[in-house]
Short mmCIF file of C-alpha atoms and ligand atoms in Angstrom, two decimals:
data_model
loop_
_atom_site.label_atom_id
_atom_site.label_comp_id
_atom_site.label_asym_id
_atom_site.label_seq_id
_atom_site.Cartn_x
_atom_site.Cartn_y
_atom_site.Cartn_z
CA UNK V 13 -0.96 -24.45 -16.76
CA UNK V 14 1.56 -21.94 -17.44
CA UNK V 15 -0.08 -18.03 -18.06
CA UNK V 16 0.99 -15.74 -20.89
CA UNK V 17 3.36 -13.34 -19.93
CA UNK V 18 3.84 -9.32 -21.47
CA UNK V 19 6.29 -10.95 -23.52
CA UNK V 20 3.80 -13.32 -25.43
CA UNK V 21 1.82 -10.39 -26.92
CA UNK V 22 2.32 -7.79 -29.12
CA UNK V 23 1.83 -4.41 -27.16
CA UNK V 24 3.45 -1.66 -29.73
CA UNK V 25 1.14 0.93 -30.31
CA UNK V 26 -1.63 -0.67 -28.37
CA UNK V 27 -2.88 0.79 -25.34
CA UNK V 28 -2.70 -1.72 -22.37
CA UNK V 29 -4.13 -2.03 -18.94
CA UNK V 30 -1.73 -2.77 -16.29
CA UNK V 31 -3.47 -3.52 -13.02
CA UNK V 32 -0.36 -2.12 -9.97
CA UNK V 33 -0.06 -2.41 -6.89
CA UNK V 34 0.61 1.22 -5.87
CA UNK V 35 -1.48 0.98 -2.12
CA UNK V 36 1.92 3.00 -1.05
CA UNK V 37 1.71 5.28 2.26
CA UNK V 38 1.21 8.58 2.38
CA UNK V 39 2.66 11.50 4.41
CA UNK V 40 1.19 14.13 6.62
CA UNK V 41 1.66 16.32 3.43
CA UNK V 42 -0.21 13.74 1.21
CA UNK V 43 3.21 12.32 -0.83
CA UNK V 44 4.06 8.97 -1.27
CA UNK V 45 6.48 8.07 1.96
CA UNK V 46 7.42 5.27 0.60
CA UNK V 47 7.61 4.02 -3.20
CA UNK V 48 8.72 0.39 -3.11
CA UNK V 49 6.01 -0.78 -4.44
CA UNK V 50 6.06 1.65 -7.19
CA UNK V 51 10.29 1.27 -8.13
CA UNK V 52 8.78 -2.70 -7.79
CA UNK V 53 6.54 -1.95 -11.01
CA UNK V 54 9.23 -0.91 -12.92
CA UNK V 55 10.19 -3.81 -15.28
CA UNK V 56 6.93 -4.22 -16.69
CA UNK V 57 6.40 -0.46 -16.99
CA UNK V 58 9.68 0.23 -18.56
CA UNK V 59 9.61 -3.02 -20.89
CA UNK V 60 6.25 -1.97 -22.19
CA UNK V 61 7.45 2.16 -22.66
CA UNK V 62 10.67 0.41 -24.56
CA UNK V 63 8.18 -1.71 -26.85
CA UNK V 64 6.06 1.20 -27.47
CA UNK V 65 3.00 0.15 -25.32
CA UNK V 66 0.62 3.06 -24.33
CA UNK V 67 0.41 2.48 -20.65
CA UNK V 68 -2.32 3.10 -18.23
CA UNK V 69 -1.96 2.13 -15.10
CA UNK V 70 -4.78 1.56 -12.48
CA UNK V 71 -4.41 0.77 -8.84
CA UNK V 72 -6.34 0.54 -5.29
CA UNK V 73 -4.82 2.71 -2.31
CA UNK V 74 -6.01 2.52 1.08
CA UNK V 75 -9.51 1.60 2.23
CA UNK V 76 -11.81 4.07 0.63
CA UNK V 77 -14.74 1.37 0.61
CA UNK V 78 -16.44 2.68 -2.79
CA UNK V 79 -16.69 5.89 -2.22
CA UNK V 80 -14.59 9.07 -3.65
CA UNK V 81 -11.95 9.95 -0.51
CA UNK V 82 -9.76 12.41 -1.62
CA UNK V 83 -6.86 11.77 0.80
CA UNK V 84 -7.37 8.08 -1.25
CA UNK V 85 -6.57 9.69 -4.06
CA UNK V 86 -3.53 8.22 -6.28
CA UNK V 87 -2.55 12.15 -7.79
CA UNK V 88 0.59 11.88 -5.38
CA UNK V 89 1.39 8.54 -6.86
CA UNK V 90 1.33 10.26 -10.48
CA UNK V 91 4.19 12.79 -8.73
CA UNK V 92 6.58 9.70 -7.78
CA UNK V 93 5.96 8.07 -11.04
CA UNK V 94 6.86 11.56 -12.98
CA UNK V 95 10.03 11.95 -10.96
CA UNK V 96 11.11 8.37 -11.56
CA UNK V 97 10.67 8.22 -15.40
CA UNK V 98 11.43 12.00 -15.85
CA UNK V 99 11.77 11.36 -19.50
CA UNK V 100 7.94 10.19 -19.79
CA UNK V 101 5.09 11.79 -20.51
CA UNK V 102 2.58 10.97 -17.75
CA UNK V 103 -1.01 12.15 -17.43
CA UNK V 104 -3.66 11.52 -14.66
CA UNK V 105 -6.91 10.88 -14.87
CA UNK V 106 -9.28 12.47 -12.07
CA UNK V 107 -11.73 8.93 -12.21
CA UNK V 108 -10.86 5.57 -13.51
CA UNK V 109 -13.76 5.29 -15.81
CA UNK V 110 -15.38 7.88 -17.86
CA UNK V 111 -15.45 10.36 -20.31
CA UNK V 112 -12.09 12.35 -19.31
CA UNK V 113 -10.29 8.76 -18.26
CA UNK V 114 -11.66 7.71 -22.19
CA UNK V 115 -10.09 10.88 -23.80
CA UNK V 116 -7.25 10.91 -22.26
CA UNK V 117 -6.33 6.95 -23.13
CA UNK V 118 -7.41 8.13 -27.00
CA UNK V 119 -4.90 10.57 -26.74
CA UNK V 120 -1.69 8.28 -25.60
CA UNK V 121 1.14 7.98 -27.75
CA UNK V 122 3.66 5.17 -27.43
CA UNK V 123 5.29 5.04 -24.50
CA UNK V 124 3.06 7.57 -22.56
CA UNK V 125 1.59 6.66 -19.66
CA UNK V 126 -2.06 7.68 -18.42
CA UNK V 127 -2.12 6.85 -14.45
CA UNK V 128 -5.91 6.17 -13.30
CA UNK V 129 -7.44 7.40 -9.95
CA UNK V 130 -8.11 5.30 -7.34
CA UNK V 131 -10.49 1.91 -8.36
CA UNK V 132 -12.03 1.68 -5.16
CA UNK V 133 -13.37 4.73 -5.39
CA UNK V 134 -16.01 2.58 -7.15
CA UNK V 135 -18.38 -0.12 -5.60
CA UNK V 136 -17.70 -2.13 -8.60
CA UNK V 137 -14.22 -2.69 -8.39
CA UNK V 138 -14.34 -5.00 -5.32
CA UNK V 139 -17.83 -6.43 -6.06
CA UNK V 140 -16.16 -7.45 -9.00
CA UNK V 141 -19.00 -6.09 -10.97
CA UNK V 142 -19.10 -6.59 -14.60
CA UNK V 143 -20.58 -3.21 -16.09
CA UNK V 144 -17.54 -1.82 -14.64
CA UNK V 145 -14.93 -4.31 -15.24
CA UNK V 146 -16.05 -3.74 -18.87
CA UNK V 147 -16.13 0.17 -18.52
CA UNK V 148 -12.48 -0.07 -17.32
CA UNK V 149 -11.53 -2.87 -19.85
CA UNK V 150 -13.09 -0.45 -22.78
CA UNK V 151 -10.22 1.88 -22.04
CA UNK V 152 -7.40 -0.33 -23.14
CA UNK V 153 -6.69 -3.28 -25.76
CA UNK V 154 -4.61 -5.49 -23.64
CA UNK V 155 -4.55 -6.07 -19.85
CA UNK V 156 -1.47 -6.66 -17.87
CA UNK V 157 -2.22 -8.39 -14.27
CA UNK V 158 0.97 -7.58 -12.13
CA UNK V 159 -0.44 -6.42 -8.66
CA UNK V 160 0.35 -9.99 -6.63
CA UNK V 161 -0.83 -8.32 -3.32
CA UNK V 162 -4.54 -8.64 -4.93
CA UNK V 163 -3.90 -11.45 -7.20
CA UNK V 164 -5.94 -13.45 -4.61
CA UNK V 165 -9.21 -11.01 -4.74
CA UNK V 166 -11.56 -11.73 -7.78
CA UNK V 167 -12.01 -7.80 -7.91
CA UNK V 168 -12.87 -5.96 -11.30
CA UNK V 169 -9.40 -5.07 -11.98
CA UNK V 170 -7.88 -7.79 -10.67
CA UNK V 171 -9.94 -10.52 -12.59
CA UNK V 172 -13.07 -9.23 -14.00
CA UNK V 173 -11.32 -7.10 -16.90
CA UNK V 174 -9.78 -10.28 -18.31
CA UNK V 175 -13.10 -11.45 -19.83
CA UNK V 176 -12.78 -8.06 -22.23
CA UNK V 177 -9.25 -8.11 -23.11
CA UNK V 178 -6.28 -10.35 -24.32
CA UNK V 179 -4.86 -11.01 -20.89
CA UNK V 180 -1.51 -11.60 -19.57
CA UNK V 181 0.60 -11.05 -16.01
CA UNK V 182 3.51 -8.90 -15.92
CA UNK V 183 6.98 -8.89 -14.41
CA UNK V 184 6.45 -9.34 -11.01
CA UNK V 185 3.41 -11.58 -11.13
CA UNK V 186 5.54 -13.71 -13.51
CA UNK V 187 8.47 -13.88 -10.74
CA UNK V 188 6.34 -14.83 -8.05
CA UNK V 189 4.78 -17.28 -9.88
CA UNK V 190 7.88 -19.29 -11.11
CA UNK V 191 9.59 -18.90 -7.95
CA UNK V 192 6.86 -20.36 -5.70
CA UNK V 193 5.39 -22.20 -8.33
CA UNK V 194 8.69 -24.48 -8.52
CA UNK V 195 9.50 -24.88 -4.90
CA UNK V 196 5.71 -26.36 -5.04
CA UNK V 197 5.95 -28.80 -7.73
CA UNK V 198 9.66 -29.39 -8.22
CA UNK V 199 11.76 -28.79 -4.88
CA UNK V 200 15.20 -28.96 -4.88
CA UNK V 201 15.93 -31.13 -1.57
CA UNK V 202 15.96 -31.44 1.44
CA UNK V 203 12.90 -28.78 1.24
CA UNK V 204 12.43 -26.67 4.82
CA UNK V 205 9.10 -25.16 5.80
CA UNK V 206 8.94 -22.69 8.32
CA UNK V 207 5.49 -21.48 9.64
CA UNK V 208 5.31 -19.29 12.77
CA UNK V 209 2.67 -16.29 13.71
CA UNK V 210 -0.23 -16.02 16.16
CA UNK V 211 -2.71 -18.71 14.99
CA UNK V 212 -2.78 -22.27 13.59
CA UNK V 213 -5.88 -21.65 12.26
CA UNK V 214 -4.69 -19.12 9.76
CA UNK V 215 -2.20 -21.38 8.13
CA UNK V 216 -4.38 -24.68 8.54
CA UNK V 217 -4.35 -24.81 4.60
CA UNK V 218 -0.62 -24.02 4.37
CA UNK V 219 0.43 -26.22 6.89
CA UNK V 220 -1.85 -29.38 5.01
CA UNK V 221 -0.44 -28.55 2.12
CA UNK V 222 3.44 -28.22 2.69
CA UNK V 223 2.86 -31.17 4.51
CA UNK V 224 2.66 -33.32 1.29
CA UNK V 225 5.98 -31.93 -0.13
CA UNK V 226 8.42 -30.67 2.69
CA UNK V 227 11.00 -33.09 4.15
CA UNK V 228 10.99 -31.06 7.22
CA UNK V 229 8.33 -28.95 8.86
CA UNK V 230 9.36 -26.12 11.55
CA UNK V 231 7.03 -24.35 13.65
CA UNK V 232 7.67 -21.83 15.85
CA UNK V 233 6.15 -18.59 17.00
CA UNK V 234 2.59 -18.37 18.99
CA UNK V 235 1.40 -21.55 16.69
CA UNK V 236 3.56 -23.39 18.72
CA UNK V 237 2.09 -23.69 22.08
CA UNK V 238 -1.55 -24.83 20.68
CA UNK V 239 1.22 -27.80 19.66
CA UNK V 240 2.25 -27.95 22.81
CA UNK V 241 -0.82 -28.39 24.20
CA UNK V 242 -1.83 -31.43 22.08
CA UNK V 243 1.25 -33.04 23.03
CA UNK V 244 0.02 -33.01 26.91
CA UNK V 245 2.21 -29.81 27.95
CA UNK V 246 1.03 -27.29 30.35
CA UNK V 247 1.35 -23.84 28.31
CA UNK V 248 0.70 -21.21 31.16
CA UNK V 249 -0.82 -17.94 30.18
CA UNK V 250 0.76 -18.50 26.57
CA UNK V 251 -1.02 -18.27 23.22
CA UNK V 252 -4.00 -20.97 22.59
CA UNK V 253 -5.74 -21.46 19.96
CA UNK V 254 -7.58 -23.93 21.43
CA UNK V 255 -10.02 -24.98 18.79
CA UNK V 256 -6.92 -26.18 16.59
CA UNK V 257 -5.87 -28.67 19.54
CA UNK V 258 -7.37 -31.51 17.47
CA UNK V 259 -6.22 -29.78 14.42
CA UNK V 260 -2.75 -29.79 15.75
CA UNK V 261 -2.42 -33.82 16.55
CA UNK V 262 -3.96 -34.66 13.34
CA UNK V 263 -1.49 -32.53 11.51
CA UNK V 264 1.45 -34.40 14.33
CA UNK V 265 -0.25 -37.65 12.88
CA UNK V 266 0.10 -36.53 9.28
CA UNK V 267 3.61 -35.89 9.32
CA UNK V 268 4.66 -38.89 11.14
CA UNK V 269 2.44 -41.16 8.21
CA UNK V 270 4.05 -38.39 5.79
CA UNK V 271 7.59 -39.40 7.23
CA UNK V 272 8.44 -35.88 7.78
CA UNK V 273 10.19 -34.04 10.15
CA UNK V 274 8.61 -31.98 12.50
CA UNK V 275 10.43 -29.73 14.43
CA UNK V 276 8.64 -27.91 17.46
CA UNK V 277 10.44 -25.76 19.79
CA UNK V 278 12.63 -27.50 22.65
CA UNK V 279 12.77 -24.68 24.65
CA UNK V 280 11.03 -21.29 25.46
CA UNK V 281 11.59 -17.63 26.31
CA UNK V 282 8.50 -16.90 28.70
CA UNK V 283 7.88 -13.57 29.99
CA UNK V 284 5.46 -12.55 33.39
CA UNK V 285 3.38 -10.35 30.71
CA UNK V 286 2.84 -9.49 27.43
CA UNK V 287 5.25 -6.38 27.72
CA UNK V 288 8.53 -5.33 25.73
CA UNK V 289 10.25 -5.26 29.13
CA UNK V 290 9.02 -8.17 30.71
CA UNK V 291 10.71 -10.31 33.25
CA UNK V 292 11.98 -13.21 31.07
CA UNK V 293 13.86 -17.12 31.55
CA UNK V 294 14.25 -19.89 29.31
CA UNK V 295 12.74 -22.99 30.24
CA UNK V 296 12.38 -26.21 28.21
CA UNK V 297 9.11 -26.30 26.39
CA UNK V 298 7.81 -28.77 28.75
CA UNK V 299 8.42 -26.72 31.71
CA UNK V 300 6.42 -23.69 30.99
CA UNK V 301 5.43 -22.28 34.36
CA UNK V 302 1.53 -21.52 35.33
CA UNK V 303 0.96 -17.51 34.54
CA UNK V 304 4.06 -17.42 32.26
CA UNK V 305 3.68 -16.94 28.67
CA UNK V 306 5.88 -18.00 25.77
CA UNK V 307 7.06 -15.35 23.67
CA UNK V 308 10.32 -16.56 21.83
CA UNK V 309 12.07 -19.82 20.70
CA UNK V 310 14.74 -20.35 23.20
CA UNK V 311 18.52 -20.90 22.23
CA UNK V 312 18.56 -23.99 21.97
CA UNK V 313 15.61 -24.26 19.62
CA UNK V 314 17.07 -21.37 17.45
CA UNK V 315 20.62 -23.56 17.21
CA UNK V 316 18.16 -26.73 16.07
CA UNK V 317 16.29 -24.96 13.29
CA UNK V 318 19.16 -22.68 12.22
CA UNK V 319 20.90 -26.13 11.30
CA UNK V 320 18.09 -27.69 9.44
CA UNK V 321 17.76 -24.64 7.13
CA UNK V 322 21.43 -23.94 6.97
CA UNK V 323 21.41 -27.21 5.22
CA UNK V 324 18.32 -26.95 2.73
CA UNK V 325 18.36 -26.52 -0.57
CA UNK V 326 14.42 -24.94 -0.92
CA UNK V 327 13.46 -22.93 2.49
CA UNK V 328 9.94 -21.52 2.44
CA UNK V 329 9.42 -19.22 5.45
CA UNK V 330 5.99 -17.90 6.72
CA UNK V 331 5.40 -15.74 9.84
CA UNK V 332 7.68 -14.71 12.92
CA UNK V 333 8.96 -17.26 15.61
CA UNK V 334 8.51 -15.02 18.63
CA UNK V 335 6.82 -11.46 19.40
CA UNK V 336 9.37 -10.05 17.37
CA UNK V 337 8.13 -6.34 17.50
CA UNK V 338 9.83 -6.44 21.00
CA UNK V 339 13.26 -6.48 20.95
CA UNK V 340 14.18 -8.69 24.04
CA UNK V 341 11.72 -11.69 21.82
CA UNK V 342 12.77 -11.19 18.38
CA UNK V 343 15.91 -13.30 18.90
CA UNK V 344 14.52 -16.08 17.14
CA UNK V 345 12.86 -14.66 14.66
CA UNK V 346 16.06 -12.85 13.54
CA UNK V 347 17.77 -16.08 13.92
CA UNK V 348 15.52 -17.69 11.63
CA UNK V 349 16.46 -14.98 9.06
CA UNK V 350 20.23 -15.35 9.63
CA UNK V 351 20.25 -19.40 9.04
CA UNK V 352 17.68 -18.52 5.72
CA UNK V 353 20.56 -15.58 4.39
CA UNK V 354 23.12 -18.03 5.01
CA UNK V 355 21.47 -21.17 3.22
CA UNK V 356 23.08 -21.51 -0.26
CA UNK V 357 19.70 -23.21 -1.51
CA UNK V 358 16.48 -21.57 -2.90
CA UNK V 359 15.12 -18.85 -0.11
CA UNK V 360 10.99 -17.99 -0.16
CA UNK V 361 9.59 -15.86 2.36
CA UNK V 362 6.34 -15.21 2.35
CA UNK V 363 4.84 -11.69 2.73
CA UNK V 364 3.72 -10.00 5.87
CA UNK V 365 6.22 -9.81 9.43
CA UNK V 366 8.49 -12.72 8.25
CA UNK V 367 9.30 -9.91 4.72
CA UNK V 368 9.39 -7.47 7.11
CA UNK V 369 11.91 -8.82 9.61
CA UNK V 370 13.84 -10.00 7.02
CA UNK V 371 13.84 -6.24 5.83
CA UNK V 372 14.60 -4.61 8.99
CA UNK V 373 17.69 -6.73 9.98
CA UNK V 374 19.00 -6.55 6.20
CA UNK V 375 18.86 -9.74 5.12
CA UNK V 376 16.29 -8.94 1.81
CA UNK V 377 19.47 -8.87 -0.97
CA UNK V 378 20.64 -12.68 0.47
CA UNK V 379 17.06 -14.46 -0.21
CA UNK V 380 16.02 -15.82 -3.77
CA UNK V 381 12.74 -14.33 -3.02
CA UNK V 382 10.39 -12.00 -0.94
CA UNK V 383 7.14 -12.07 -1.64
CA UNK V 384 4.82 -9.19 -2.05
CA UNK V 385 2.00 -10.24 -1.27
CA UNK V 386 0.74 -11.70 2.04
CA UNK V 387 -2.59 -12.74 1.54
CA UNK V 388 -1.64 -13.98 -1.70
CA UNK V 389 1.45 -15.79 -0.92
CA UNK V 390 0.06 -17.43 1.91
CA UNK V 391 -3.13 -18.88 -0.11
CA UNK V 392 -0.53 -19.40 -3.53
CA UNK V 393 1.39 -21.66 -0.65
CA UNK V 394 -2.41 -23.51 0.58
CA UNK V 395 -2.36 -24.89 -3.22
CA UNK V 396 -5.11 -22.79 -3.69
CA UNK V 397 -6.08 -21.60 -7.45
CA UNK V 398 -5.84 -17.63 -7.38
CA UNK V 399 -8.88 -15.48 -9.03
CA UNK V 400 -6.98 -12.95 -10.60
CA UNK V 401 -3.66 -16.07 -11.72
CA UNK V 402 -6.69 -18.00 -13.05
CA UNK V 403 -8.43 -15.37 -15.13
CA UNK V 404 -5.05 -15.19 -17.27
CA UNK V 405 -4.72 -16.35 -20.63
CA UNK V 406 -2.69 -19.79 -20.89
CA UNK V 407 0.48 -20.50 -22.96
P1 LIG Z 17 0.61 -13.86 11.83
O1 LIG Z 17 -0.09 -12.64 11.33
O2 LIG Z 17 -0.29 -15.01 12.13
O3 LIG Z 17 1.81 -14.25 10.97
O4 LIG Z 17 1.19 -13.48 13.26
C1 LIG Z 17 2.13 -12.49 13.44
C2 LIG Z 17 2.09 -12.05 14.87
O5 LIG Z 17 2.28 -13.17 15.70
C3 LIG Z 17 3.15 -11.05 15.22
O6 LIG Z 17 2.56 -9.83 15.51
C4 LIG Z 17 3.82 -11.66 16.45
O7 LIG Z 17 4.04 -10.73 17.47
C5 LIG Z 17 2.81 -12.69 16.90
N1 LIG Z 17 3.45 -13.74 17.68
C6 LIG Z 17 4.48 -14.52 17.32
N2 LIG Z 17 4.84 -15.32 18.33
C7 LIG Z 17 4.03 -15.05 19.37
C8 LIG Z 17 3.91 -15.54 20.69
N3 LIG Z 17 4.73 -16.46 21.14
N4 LIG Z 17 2.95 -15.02 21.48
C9 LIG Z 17 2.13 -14.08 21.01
N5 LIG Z 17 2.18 -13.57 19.77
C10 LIG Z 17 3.12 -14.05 18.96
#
């Protein structure tokens, strides 16, 4: 069921909630180091200042487990957001809820924004608790979900406030939505999945699920060798995840019923040890020798899946192909990104290391779509229905 969007309500003169995500770094010196995430906020904020919304935006940073952590706090947040809309009046508010937070969201005029200090400086705000969902919702007149990176987490401000206030997602929330949304239910083909990363068992639910609408599957990464290993290969010292074995045929079973295409690694970069310098050889996935470990899709491999995506027109990609945070293993993950920039159909890459390679080797401008959220992307992808998506009003 499609959600209302910013666009279906009327927000001029009202004051509305918009739940961020501004969890941005900080610096020795306490400033923002980097403000992605907040330039990434931007649509909704300036459509709603242009409609004459009066803004207040609320966000989690960091880990400060309920308690009030100053070096949590989101006061250098306000600074970044002040020098990016110079022309807008922005106030802060010390605590989210609360007499001063109350005032000052009384005293907004159109198009001013009132930023809110960190939520989890409350219990209630990840307990999801409702005395304070509705303290926070009290503030405003509308609420605006847009943080995807806790769409997943039925958290006060992430779902709770909805039961209080005329609720709708914003820009970014919409994007992610309709992007991944569509490559789910209507796939241009031939559709490519790509899973890679440390452990089947994360991306069981993924996997099943991609499974029932991908013409092709790809694995690659440490996933891989728990493959391996179901298929009767020795693996040496690499990655196991050895209570997925079972796991791992039934999902070789699935795809063969399915009549997909699953592509496994032919060959292997194995290293003596887990170590960025490492001895290293390529050796046929079959061959891996005892106390060797696989760390990378060999060449061969990459050439095999670089063709399959080059030639898809909807390319989801999840997790790295090798240890890629080593340079002499990242050649396949980096491949992976190459054949996925150069594939003129729909490109999806799921948060986390496969949004951050793609980042690093510049890539990010040719792909339809990065997600920003990891958790969120990956359980979106598992078909799973998210707290803070459902919560919103429908169409
Ligand atoms: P995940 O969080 O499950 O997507 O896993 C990402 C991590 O998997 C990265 O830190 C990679 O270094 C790691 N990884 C990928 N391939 C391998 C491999 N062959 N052996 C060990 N770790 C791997």
């Amino acid at each position: 069921m499609a959600k209302k969007t910013v666009t279906d309500v009327a927000v001029q003169g009202k004051r509305v909630l918009v739940r961020v995500d501004y969890n941005v770094p900080l610096n020795e010196k306490g400033e923002v180091s980097d403000d992605k995430r907040i330039v990434a906020s931007m649509p909704t904020v300036k459509y709603l200042i242009e409609n004459g919304a009066r803004i207040i935006l609320c966000s989690h940073l960091g880990r400060p487990k309920g308690e009030r952590k100053i070096e949590f706090s989101m006061k250098p947040v306000a600074d970044r957001l002040a020098a990016l809309l110079p022309d807008v009046k922005i106030t802060f508010a010390s605590d989210c809820i609360g007499e001063e937070a109350k005032e000052k969201a009384a005293a907004l005029q159109d198009g001013e924004i009132l930023l809110l200090e960190n939520l989890r400086f409350h219990k209630g705000e990840e307990k999801n608790d409702p005395a304070f969902a509705k303290e926070l919702a009290s503030l405003a007149e509308i609420y605006v979900s847009d943080a995807f990176g806790t769409v997943h987490r039925a958290h006060a401000s992430t779902a709770g406030v909805a039961a209080y206030l005329p609720a709708v997602s914003g820009f970014l929330i919409g994007k992610e939505l309709d992007i991944m949304g569509e490559a789910l239910e209507n796939p241009q083909r031939p559709f490519v999945a790509i899973l890679g990363g440390a452990k089947v068992a994360d991306k069981i639910g993924v996997i099943k699920n991609l499974l029932k609408k991908c013409d092709t599957l790809i694995v690659g990464g440490g996933m891989a060798y728990t493959f391996f290993k179901a298929m009767g290969y020795e693996i040496g010292d690499s990655l196991l995840d050895a209570e997925s074995i079972d796991l791992a045929k039934e999902l070789m079973a699935e795809a063969k019923e399915r009549g997909v295409k699953l592509l496994l690694p032919i060959d292997t970069v194995v290293a003596e040890t887990f170590a960025a310098d490492a001895p290293h050889k390529t050796v046929k996935s079959s061959e891996i020798p005892a106390n060797w470990q696989g760390l990378d899709i060999g060449e061969e491999t990459r050439a095999l899946f670089a063709e399959a995506i080059r030639k898809a027109k909807t390319v989801i990609w999840n997790g790295p192909m090798g240890v890629f945070e080593f340079p002499a293993f990242a050649k396949g993950t980096a491949a992976v990104a190459e054949a996925c920039a150069e594939c003129e159909g729909t490109t999806i890459i799921g948060g986390g290391d496969s949004a951050s390679a793609v980042k690093k080797l510049g890539y990010a401008a040719k792909m339809t779509h990065i997600s920003t959220g990891g958790g969120a992307s990956l359980e979106f992808l598992e078909g799973k229905v998210l707290p803070g998506v459902a919560a919103l009003n429908n169409k």
